Short mmCIF file of C-alpha atoms in Angstrom, two decimals:
data_model
loop_
_atom_site.label_atom_id
_atom_site.label_comp_id
_atom_site.label_asym_id
_atom_site.label_seq_id
_atom_site.Cartn_x
_atom_site.Cartn_y
_atom_site.Cartn_z
CA UNK A 86 -6.40 -33.73 33.29
CA UNK A 87 -9.17 -31.48 35.57
CA UNK A 88 -6.73 -28.64 33.95
CA UNK A 89 -7.03 -29.87 30.38
CA UNK A 90 -10.69 -30.03 30.91
CA UNK A 91 -11.41 -26.69 32.14
CA UNK A 92 -9.40 -25.64 29.05
CA UNK A 93 -11.79 -27.29 27.10
CA UNK A 94 -14.27 -25.73 29.06
CA UNK A 95 -13.25 -22.18 28.32
CA UNK A 96 -11.83 -22.17 25.13
CA UNK A 97 -14.02 -24.65 23.08
CA UNK A 98 -17.43 -22.15 23.99
CA UNK A 99 -17.46 -21.95 20.11
CA UNK A 100 -14.40 -23.26 17.85
CA UNK A 101 -15.11 -22.92 13.93
CA UNK A 102 -12.38 -23.23 11.17
CA UNK A 103 -11.32 -20.41 9.57
CA UNK A 104 -8.29 -19.73 6.96
CA UNK A 105 -6.62 -17.13 8.40
CA UNK A 106 -4.16 -15.34 5.53
CA UNK A 107 -3.64 -12.08 7.69
CA UNK A 108 -2.97 -9.09 6.02
CA UNK A 109 0.35 -7.41 6.07
CA UNK A 110 0.04 -3.64 6.67
CA UNK A 111 3.25 -2.96 6.89
CA UNK A 112 6.42 -4.11 5.16
CA UNK A 113 8.58 -4.12 8.34
CA UNK A 114 5.92 -6.92 9.34
CA UNK A 115 7.71 -8.99 6.13
CA UNK A 116 10.27 -11.90 7.63
CA UNK A 117 13.04 -13.39 5.43
CA UNK A 118 12.83 -16.57 3.90
CA UNK A 119 8.77 -17.07 4.86
CA UNK A 120 6.08 -17.55 2.13
CA UNK A 121 3.59 -14.51 1.27
CA UNK A 122 0.45 -14.63 -1.25
CA UNK A 123 -0.23 -12.06 -3.16
CA UNK A 124 -3.92 -10.96 -3.73
CA UNK A 125 -5.78 -8.29 -5.80
CA UNK A 126 -7.74 -6.49 -4.09
CA UNK A 127 -10.81 -6.43 -5.72
CA UNK A 128 -10.63 -10.15 -6.00
CA UNK A 129 -9.09 -10.42 -9.55
CA UNK A 130 -7.46 -13.11 -7.88
CA UNK A 131 -4.06 -14.20 -6.67
CA UNK A 132 -0.92 -13.98 -9.19
CA UNK A 133 0.64 -17.59 -9.12
CA UNK A 134 2.51 -19.17 -11.47
CA UNK A 135 0.22 -22.15 -13.53
CA UNK A 136 1.98 -24.30 -16.18
CA UNK A 137 -1.05 -25.43 -17.89
CA UNK A 138 -2.34 -21.68 -18.22
CA UNK A 139 1.28 -19.78 -18.53
CA UNK A 140 4.61 -21.54 -18.79
CA UNK A 141 7.05 -18.11 -18.61
CA UNK A 142 5.07 -15.84 -17.34
CA UNK A 143 3.05 -15.49 -13.88
CA UNK A 144 -0.81 -15.83 -14.13
CA UNK A 145 -4.18 -15.93 -12.32
CA UNK A 146 -5.70 -17.31 -10.01
CA UNK A 147 -8.70 -17.91 -7.69
CA UNK A 148 -10.23 -14.53 -8.95
CA UNK A 149 -13.44 -13.97 -8.40
CA UNK A 150 -14.43 -11.26 -9.79
CA UNK A 151 -14.67 -10.51 -13.94
CA UNK A 152 -12.00 -8.19 -15.02
CA UNK A 153 -14.75 -5.26 -16.80
CA UNK A 154 -13.35 -6.10 -19.53
CA UNK A 155 -14.85 -10.53 -19.66
CA UNK A 156 -11.84 -13.29 -18.32
CA UNK A 157 -9.84 -15.01 -21.25
CA UNK A 158 -9.52 -17.60 -19.36
CA UNK A 159 -11.63 -19.76 -17.18
CA UNK A 160 -8.60 -21.46 -15.85
CA UNK A 161 -8.08 -17.95 -13.45
CA UNK A 162 -11.49 -18.56 -11.49
CA UNK A 163 -9.49 -22.00 -10.29
CA UNK A 164 -9.02 -22.16 -6.32
CA UNK A 165 -5.81 -22.01 -5.17
CA UNK A 166 -3.93 -24.08 -2.26
CA UNK A 167 -1.86 -21.74 -0.06
CA UNK A 168 0.19 -24.31 0.70
CA UNK A 169 1.50 -24.74 -3.33
CA UNK A 170 4.83 -23.60 -3.56
CA UNK A 171 3.48 -22.06 -7.32
CA UNK A 172 1.04 -19.60 -5.33
CA UNK A 173 3.74 -18.29 -2.33
CA UNK A 174 6.78 -15.64 -2.82
CA UNK A 175 9.29 -14.57 -1.07
CA UNK A 176 10.70 -11.40 -0.75
CA UNK A 177 13.92 -10.82 -0.72
CA UNK A 178 14.90 -7.35 0.46
CA UNK A 179 18.64 -5.81 -1.63
CA UNK A 180 20.46 -2.82 0.40
CA UNK A 181 18.41 0.20 -1.44
CA UNK A 182 15.25 -0.85 0.53
CA UNK A 183 13.72 -2.56 -2.29
CA UNK A 184 12.76 -6.40 -3.34
CA UNK A 185 13.42 -9.11 -5.22
CA UNK A 186 9.85 -11.25 -5.61
CA UNK A 187 10.61 -14.72 -5.53
CA UNK A 188 8.60 -17.51 -7.14
CA UNK A 189 8.97 -20.12 -4.54
CA UNK A 190 8.01 -22.67 -6.40
CA UNK A 191 9.91 -22.04 -9.82
CA UNK A 192 12.94 -20.15 -7.68
CA UNK A 193 12.80 -17.70 -10.73
CA UNK A 194 11.31 -13.69 -10.25
CA UNK A 195 9.73 -11.71 -11.67
CA UNK A 196 9.68 -8.29 -13.56
CA UNK A 197 8.37 -6.47 -16.72
CA UNK A 198 12.10 -4.76 -17.38
CA UNK A 199 13.08 -5.65 -20.21
CA UNK A 200 16.72 -3.73 -22.23
CA UNK A 201 15.95 -1.95 -25.03
CA UNK A 202 18.55 -0.17 -26.24
CA UNK A 203 22.58 0.21 -24.31
CA UNK A 204 24.77 2.85 -24.64
CA UNK A 205 24.63 5.36 -27.47
CA UNK A 206 23.06 8.37 -28.02
CA UNK A 207 19.64 8.12 -27.20
CA UNK A 208 16.84 10.61 -26.16
CA UNK A 209 15.95 12.69 -29.67
CA UNK A 210 18.35 15.45 -27.92
CA UNK A 211 20.83 13.32 -26.48
CA UNK A 212 22.59 10.95 -23.64
CA UNK A 213 24.03 8.11 -22.52
CA UNK A 214 23.04 5.19 -20.81
CA UNK A 215 20.31 2.32 -21.06
CA UNK A 216 16.64 2.40 -21.76
CA UNK A 217 14.15 -0.16 -21.03
CA UNK A 218 10.59 -0.90 -21.97
CA UNK A 219 8.17 -2.45 -19.50
CA UNK A 220 5.60 -4.98 -20.65
CA UNK A 221 4.24 -8.37 -19.59
CA UNK A 222 5.41 -9.25 -16.26
CA UNK A 223 7.75 -12.51 -16.89
CA UNK A 224 10.03 -15.31 -15.08
CA UNK A 225 13.94 -14.64 -15.26
CA UNK A 226 16.79 -16.08 -13.17
CA UNK A 227 17.95 -12.77 -13.03
CA UNK A 228 17.45 -10.60 -9.84
CA UNK A 229 15.86 -8.02 -10.78
CA UNK A 230 14.28 -5.26 -7.85
CA UNK A 231 10.87 -4.48 -7.15
CA UNK A 232 9.80 -1.02 -5.58
CA UNK A 233 6.38 -1.25 -3.26
CA UNK A 234 4.03 1.56 -2.94
CA UNK A 235 2.15 1.80 -0.41
CA UNK A 236 -1.93 2.85 -2.05
CA UNK A 237 -3.92 2.65 1.60
CA UNK A 238 -3.94 0.95 4.64
CA UNK A 239 -2.28 -2.51 3.15
CA UNK A 240 -2.91 -2.44 -0.09
CA UNK A 241 0.62 -2.41 -2.65
CA UNK A 242 1.69 -1.32 -5.40
CA UNK A 243 4.98 -3.02 -7.59
CA UNK A 244 6.59 -1.82 -10.32
CA UNK A 245 10.93 -2.19 -11.25
CA UNK A 246 13.00 0.64 -9.62
CA UNK A 247 14.09 1.71 -12.76
CA UNK A 248 10.61 3.01 -13.85
CA UNK A 249 9.83 4.39 -9.83
CA UNK A 250 13.55 6.14 -11.02
CA UNK A 251 12.09 7.26 -14.34
CA UNK A 252 7.94 8.07 -12.87
CA UNK A 253 7.02 5.39 -15.29
CA UNK A 254 3.32 5.08 -14.87
CA UNK A 255 2.07 2.00 -16.24
CA UNK A 256 4.76 -0.32 -14.91
CA UNK A 257 2.94 -1.63 -12.40
CA UNK A 258 1.93 -4.71 -11.82
CA UNK A 259 -1.98 -5.58 -13.01
CA UNK A 260 -4.54 -7.86 -12.99
CA UNK A 261 -5.83 -8.41 -16.45
CA UNK A 262 -8.05 -11.58 -16.91
CA UNK A 263 -9.28 -10.49 -19.87
CA UNK A 264 -6.13 -11.01 -21.17
CA UNK A 265 -4.04 -14.22 -22.30
CA UNK A 266 -1.24 -12.80 -20.36
CA UNK A 267 -3.01 -12.66 -17.24
CA UNK A 268 0.09 -9.96 -15.12
CA UNK A 269 0.35 -6.94 -17.78
CA UNK A 270 1.40 -3.86 -16.86
CA UNK A 271 -0.38 -0.77 -15.72
CA UNK A 272 -1.30 2.51 -14.66
CA UNK A 273 -1.50 2.14 -10.51
CA UNK A 274 -5.14 4.11 -11.13
CA UNK A 275 -6.82 0.44 -12.78
CA UNK A 276 -8.50 -1.46 -10.17
CA UNK A 277 -5.82 -4.42 -11.15
CA UNK A 278 -2.74 -2.84 -9.59
CA UNK A 279 -3.72 -2.96 -6.36
CA UNK A 280 -2.44 -6.43 -3.84
CA UNK A 281 -2.69 -7.48 -0.55
CA UNK A 282 0.31 -9.32 1.05
CA UNK A 283 -0.86 -11.74 3.08
CA UNK A 284 0.58 -14.82 5.36
CA UNK A 285 0.40 -18.41 4.39
CA UNK A 286 -1.17 -19.51 7.80
CA UNK A 287 -4.58 -21.93 6.87
CA UNK A 288 -7.08 -24.42 9.21
CA UNK A 289 -6.12 -21.91 12.27
CA UNK A 290 -9.30 -22.25 14.98
CA UNK A 291 -10.75 -19.21 16.44
CA UNK A 292 -11.86 -20.04 19.85
CA UNK A 293 -13.04 -17.37 22.14
CA UNK A 294 -13.97 -18.40 26.15
CA UNK A 295 -16.94 -16.83 26.90
CA UNK A 296 -15.37 -13.47 28.77
CA UNK A 297 -14.62 -10.95 25.62
CA UNK A 298 -10.76 -12.84 25.12
CA UNK A 299 -10.45 -13.61 21.77
CA UNK A 300 -7.57 -15.18 19.52
CA UNK A 301 -6.29 -17.42 17.11
CA UNK A 302 -4.51 -20.93 17.74
CA UNK A 303 -3.62 -23.23 14.85
CA UNK A 304 -3.15 -26.93 15.90
CA UNK A 305 -0.54 -28.95 14.01
CA UNK A 306 -1.54 -29.44 10.94
CA UNK A 307 -1.61 -33.25 10.62
CA UNK A 308 -3.62 -33.32 13.91
CA UNK A 309 -6.80 -33.66 15.48
CA UNK A 310 -8.87 -30.61 16.89
CA UNK A 311 -7.88 -30.89 20.27
CA UNK A 312 -4.28 -31.29 20.59
CA UNK A 313 -1.45 -29.19 22.09
CA UNK A 314 0.41 -27.67 19.11
CA UNK A 315 4.69 -29.15 19.77
CA UNK A 316 6.67 -27.34 22.33
CA UNK A 317 8.65 -24.47 21.82
CA UNK A 318 6.28 -23.03 19.04
CA UNK A 319 3.37 -22.35 21.19
CA UNK A 320 2.96 -19.52 24.14
CA UNK A 321 0.53 -21.13 27.04
CA UNK A 322 -0.99 -19.19 29.31
CA UNK A 323 -1.94 -21.29 32.61
CA UNK A 324 -4.77 -18.93 34.54
CA UNK A 325 -5.43 -19.98 38.69
CA UNK A 326 -9.02 -20.96 37.46
CA UNK A 327 -7.19 -23.33 35.43
CA UNK A 328 -8.08 -21.60 32.59
CA UNK A 329 -5.17 -22.33 29.24
CA UNK A 330 -4.82 -19.93 26.56
CA UNK A 331 -2.55 -20.62 23.42
CA UNK A 332 -1.24 -19.05 21.16
CA UNK A 333 2.07 -19.82 18.46
CA UNK A 334 5.02 -17.94 18.56
CA UNK A 335 4.50 -16.74 14.80
CA UNK A 336 0.93 -15.26 15.39
CA UNK A 337 2.63 -12.43 18.49
CA UNK A 338 3.68 -9.34 16.59
CA UNK A 339 4.21 -7.42 19.45
CA UNK A 340 3.76 -7.72 23.67
CA UNK A 341 3.80 -4.61 25.67
CA UNK A 342 3.27 -5.27 30.24
CA UNK A 343 2.94 -3.43 33.47
CA UNK A 344 1.83 -3.46 36.64
CA UNK A 345 -1.00 -5.07 36.43
CA UNK A 346 -1.40 -6.28 32.47
CA UNK A 347 0.49 -8.43 29.73
CA UNK A 348 -1.14 -7.16 25.80
CA UNK A 349 -0.44 -9.14 23.15
CA UNK A 350 -1.18 -7.50 19.25
CA UNK A 351 -1.03 -10.84 16.78
CA UNK A 352 -1.39 -11.31 13.12
CA UNK A 353 -5.92 -9.90 11.82
CA UNK A 354 -5.95 -7.03 14.18
CA UNK A 355 -7.17 -8.78 17.11
CA UNK A 356 -5.33 -7.72 20.41
CA UNK A 357 -5.68 -10.09 23.44
CA UNK A 358 -5.08 -8.24 27.02
CA UNK A 359 -4.26 -10.69 29.91
CA UNK A 360 -4.07 -9.73 33.99
CA UNK A 361 -1.06 -10.45 35.38
CA UNK A 362 -2.97 -11.23 38.85
CA UNK A 363 -4.80 -14.19 37.31
CA UNK A 364 -1.94 -15.14 35.73
CA UNK A 365 -0.59 -18.35 36.87
CA UNK A 366 2.72 -19.15 34.51
CA UNK A 367 3.77 -18.47 31.23
CA UNK A 368 5.19 -21.44 29.52
CA UNK A 369 6.32 -22.79 26.97
CA UNK A 370 6.41 -26.42 27.59
CA UNK A 371 2.29 -27.03 26.41
CA UNK A 372 -0.02 -28.35 30.18
CA UNK A 373 -0.96 -32.00 28.78
CA UNK A 374 -2.13 -33.43 25.60
CA UNK A 375 -6.24 -32.32 25.16
CA UNK A 376 -8.83 -34.99 24.66
CA UNK A 377 -10.52 -35.40 20.91
CA UNK A 378 -13.39 -34.16 20.27
CA UNK A 379 -16.31 -36.76 19.40
CA UNK A 380 -19.71 -34.74 18.39
CA UNK A 381 -19.95 -31.38 18.62
CA UNK A 382 -24.31 -30.42 18.09
CA UNK A 383 -26.56 -27.45 19.07
CA UNK A 384 -29.44 -29.20 20.45
CA UNK A 385 -32.57 -27.61 20.58
CA UNK A 386 -32.99 -28.40 23.92
CA UNK A 387 -31.06 -26.39 24.81
CA UNK A 388 -31.36 -23.56 21.77
CA UNK A 389 -35.01 -22.02 21.90
CA UNK A 390 -35.38 -21.03 18.75
CA UNK A 391 -33.09 -23.88 16.99
CA UNK A 392 -35.75 -25.35 14.70
CA UNK A 393 -34.30 -28.72 14.39
CA UNK A 394 -31.04 -30.51 16.10
CA UNK A 395 -28.04 -29.51 14.08
CA UNK A 396 -24.89 -31.81 14.41
CA UNK A 397 -21.45 -31.12 13.35
CA UNK A 398 -19.47 -32.66 10.62
CA UNK A 399 -16.14 -33.50 11.85
CA UNK A 400 -13.33 -33.35 9.18
CA UNK A 401 -9.97 -34.51 11.07
CA UNK A 402 -8.03 -34.26 8.42
CA UNK A 403 -8.47 -30.28 8.00
CA UNK A 404 -9.28 -30.15 11.85
CA UNK A 405 -12.00 -28.85 11.54
CA UNK A 406 -15.78 -28.84 12.35
CA UNK A 407 -19.03 -27.71 9.58
CA UNK A 408 -22.12 -27.13 11.16
CA UNK A 409 -25.22 -25.50 9.47
CA UNK A 410 -27.82 -24.61 11.72
CA UNK A 411 -31.31 -21.81 11.12
CA UNK A 412 -31.77 -19.78 13.65
CA UNK A 413 -32.73 -16.35 14.18
CA UNK A 414 -30.46 -16.39 17.35
CA UNK A 415 -27.39 -14.88 17.76
CA UNK A 416 -25.82 -17.27 20.05
CA UNK A 417 -26.56 -20.67 20.16
CA UNK A 418 -25.37 -23.24 23.03
CA UNK A 419 -22.71 -26.05 21.96
CA UNK A 420 -23.25 -30.13 23.53
CA UNK A 421 -19.63 -31.76 23.08
CA UNK A 422 -18.89 -35.13 23.70
CA UNK A 423 -14.77 -36.00 23.70
CA UNK A 424 -13.08 -39.23 23.40
CA UNK A 425 -13.31 -40.31 26.74
CA UNK A 426 -16.75 -40.57 28.66
CA UNK A 427 -15.35 -38.97 31.79
CA UNK A 428 -14.14 -35.98 30.25
CA UNK A 429 -17.69 -35.50 28.29
CA UNK A 430 -17.97 -31.86 28.90
CA UNK A 431 -21.51 -31.73 28.11
CA UNK A 432 -23.94 -28.77 27.45
CA UNK A 433 -21.41 -26.37 27.17
#
């Protein structure tokens, strides 16, 4: 228990709820059978399926900024639930290196490609083949690959491979909240044509141990703040001074070691460096169940620039603590009470 208490003492210097939706910066980070979110980088909204808005076509949700020409439907502004499968997408790679974009909820794929002619002479001066048109993006059970093209650091554009092969410049997936069909085809230069691919991770707790090392740790979805993630899903670094750092395996993107340090690169552009000399063990077995936090408070007795006490509201369903404090100080000292009196951290 002493080791667990020391863990809380070091890790819970400050804890806050933070919705972690890590941005995919390289397509090599995309994993099979893993859902992702598509968000327009200019805050025009997420690309989602919402049958109440459009039964046949993808649409927008949680649009924070209206298109310069306005917003055609208030439903485009409705906040989305990242856990709702209709808001999630699978990226299925095909042999050419392109992807099929499959909506997790519907099981259907999206494309904007329709066949305008098949076979025969076309093009005015002659030729043989199939021609296509590119209009509103729609759902189909046909697997039509999509070319994903970079438009900056972690910013992506999408258009069908046939459009990319023929250098079609107006076939890009584009958020158009001013239209009744919110996902249209348009130019790469349009503000609605640039997208982020985000991971679907929620209610991640950001812990800081007061010594310059920070990282993201996700407790169980249905647990309470401080409970331990199931064994096997998490890597635990136990130090000689009784500190324990727990990191879910899924957050670790890269690991490098030398004689002195272990350096971990995590989702969300976070890097953690651990000293091997201070490390006692590294294991995937949980060191023990942590006590539950019963109260969280910023007391003006211990924070001289805090006008009045600020008491946190504990939301066990969301594994979160919400607290609002008015202070001109950048650093506040929290008073934490645990589920057992002998485990009380007092003011740390």
